[in-house]
PDB file of C-alpha atoms in Angstrom:
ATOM      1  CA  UNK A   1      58.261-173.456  72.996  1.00  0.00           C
ATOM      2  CA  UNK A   2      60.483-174.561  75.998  1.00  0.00           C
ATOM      3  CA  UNK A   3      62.516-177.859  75.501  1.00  0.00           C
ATOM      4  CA  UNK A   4      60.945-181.250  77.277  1.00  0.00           C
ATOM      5  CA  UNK A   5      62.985-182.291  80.229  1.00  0.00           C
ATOM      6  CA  UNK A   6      60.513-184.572  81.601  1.00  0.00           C
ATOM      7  CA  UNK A   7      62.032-187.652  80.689  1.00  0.00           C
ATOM      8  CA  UNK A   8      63.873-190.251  82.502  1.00  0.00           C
ATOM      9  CA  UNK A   9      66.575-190.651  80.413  1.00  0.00           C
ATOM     10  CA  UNK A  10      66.317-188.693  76.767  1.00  0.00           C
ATOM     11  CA  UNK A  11      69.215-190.659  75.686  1.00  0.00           C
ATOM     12  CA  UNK A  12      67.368-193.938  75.625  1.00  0.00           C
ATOM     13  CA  UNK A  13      64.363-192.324  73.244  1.00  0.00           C
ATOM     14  CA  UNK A  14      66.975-191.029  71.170  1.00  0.00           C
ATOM     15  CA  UNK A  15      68.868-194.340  70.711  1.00  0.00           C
ATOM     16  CA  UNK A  16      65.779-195.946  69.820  1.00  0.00           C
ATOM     17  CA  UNK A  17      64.987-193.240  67.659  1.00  0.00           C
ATOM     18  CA  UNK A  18      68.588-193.514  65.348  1.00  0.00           C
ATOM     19  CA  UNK A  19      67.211-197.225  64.942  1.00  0.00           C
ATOM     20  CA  UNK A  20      64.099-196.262  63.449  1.00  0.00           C
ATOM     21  CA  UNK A  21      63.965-193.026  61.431  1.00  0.00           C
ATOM     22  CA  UNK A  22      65.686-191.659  58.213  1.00  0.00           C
ATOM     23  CA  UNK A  23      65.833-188.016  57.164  1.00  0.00           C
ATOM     24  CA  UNK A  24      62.482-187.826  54.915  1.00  0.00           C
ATOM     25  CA  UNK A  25      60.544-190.286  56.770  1.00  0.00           C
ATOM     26  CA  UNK A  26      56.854-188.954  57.201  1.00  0.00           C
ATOM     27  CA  UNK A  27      55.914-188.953  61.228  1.00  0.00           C
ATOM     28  CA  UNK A  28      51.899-189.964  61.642  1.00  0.00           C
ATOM     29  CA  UNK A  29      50.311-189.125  64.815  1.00  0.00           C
ATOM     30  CA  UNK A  30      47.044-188.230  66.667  1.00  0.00           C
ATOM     31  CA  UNK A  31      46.304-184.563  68.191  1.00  0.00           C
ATOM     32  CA  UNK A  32      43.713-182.868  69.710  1.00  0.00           C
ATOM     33  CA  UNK A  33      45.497-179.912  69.495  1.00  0.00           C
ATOM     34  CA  UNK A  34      43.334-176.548  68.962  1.00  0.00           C
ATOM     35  CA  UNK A  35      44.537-173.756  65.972  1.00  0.00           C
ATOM     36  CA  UNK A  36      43.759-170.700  66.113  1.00  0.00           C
ATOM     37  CA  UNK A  37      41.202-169.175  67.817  1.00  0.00           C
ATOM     38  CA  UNK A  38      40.867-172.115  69.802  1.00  0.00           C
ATOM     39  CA  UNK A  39      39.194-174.481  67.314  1.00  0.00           C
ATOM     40  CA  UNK A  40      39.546-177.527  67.833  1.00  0.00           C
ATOM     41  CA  UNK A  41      40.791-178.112  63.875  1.00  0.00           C
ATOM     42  CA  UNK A  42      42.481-181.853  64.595  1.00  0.00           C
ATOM     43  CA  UNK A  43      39.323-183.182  65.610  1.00  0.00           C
ATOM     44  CA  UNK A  44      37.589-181.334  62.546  1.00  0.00           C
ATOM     45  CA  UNK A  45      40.203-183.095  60.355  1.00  0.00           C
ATOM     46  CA  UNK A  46      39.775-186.705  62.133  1.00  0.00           C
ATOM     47  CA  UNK A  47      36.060-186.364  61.367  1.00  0.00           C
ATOM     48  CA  UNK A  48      35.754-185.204  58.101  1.00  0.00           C
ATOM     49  CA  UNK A  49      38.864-187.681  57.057  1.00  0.00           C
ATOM     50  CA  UNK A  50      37.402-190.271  58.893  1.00  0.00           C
ATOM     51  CA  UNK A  51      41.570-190.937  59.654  1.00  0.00           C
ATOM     52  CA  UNK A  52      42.995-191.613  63.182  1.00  0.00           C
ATOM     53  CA  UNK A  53      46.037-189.730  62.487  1.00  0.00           C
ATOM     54  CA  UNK A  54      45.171-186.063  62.149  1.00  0.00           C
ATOM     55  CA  UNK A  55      49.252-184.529  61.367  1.00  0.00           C
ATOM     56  CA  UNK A  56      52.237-185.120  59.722  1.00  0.00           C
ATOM     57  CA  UNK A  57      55.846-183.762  60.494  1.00  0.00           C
ATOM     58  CA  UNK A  58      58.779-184.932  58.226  1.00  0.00           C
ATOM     59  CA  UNK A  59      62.224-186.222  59.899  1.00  0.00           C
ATOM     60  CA  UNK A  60      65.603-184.878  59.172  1.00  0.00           C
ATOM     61  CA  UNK A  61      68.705-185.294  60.438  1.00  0.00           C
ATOM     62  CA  UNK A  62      71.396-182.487  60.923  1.00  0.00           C
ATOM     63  CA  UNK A  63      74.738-183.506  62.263  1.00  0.00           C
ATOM     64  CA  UNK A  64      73.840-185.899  64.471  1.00  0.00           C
ATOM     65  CA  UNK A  65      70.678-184.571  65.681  1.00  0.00           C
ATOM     66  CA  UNK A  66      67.358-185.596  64.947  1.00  0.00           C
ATOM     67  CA  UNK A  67      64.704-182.933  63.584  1.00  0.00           C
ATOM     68  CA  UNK A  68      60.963-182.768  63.123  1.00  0.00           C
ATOM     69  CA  UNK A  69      59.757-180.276  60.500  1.00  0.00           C
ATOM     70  CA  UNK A  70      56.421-179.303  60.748  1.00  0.00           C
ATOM     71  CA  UNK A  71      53.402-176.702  59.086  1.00  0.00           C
ATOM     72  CA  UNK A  72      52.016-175.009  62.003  1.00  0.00           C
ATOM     73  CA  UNK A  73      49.296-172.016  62.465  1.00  0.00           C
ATOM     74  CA  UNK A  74      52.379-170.050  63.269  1.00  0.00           C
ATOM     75  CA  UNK A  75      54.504-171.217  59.950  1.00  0.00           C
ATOM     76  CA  UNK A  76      56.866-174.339  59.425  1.00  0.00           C
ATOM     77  CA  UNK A  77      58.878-174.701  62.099  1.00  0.00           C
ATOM     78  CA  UNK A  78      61.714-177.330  63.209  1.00  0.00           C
ATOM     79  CA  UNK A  79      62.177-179.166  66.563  1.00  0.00           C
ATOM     80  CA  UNK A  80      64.579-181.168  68.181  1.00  0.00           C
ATOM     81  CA  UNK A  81      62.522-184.606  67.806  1.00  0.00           C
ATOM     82  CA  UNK A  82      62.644-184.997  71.598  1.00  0.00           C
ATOM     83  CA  UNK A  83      61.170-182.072  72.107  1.00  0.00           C
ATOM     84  CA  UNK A  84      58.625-183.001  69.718  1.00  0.00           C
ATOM     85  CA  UNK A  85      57.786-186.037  71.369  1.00  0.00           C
ATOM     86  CA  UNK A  86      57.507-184.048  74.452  1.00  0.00           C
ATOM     87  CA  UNK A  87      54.716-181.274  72.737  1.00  0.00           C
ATOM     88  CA  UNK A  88      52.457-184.530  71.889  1.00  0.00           C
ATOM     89  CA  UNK A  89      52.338-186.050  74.993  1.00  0.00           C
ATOM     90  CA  UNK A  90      51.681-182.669  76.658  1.00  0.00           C
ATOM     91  CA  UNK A  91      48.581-182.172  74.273  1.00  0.00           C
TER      92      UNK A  91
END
């Protein structure tokens, strides 16, 4: 995946961000994001969890920089959280 750039100023998400979050924290969100094959699995999850949030991603910090880890359909994988933020907005 391609870094977000769409923001106005990255800096000011991040500086909220250092406020907020602490390596280990657990990130909640909504998705309606399809795995593979096209299925839409986040809305299977939603319904038979009767949940609003349908993922988790953990937080870690790595010399400065903030990281989301994440279980994907392609493996775990670990993103710059602004990028991250960027991937759920686009979905």
């Amino acid at each position: 995946m391609e870094p977000y750039t769409n923001y106005s100023n990255e800096h000011d998400v991040l500086a909220q961000s250092v406020k907020l979050v602490k390596t280990g924290d657990i990130l909640l969100r909504a998705s309606d994001a399809k795995g593979p094959l096209g299925i839409p699995f986040m809305k299977l999850v939603a319904n038979a969890t009767k949940a609003f949030y349908t993922h988790a991603a953990m937080a870690m910090w790595d010399d400065g920089v903030l990281y989301v880890i994440e279980e994907t359909d392609i493996g775990l994988m670990q993103y710059r959280f602004i990028d991250w933020i960027g991937f759920c907005i686009d979905e």
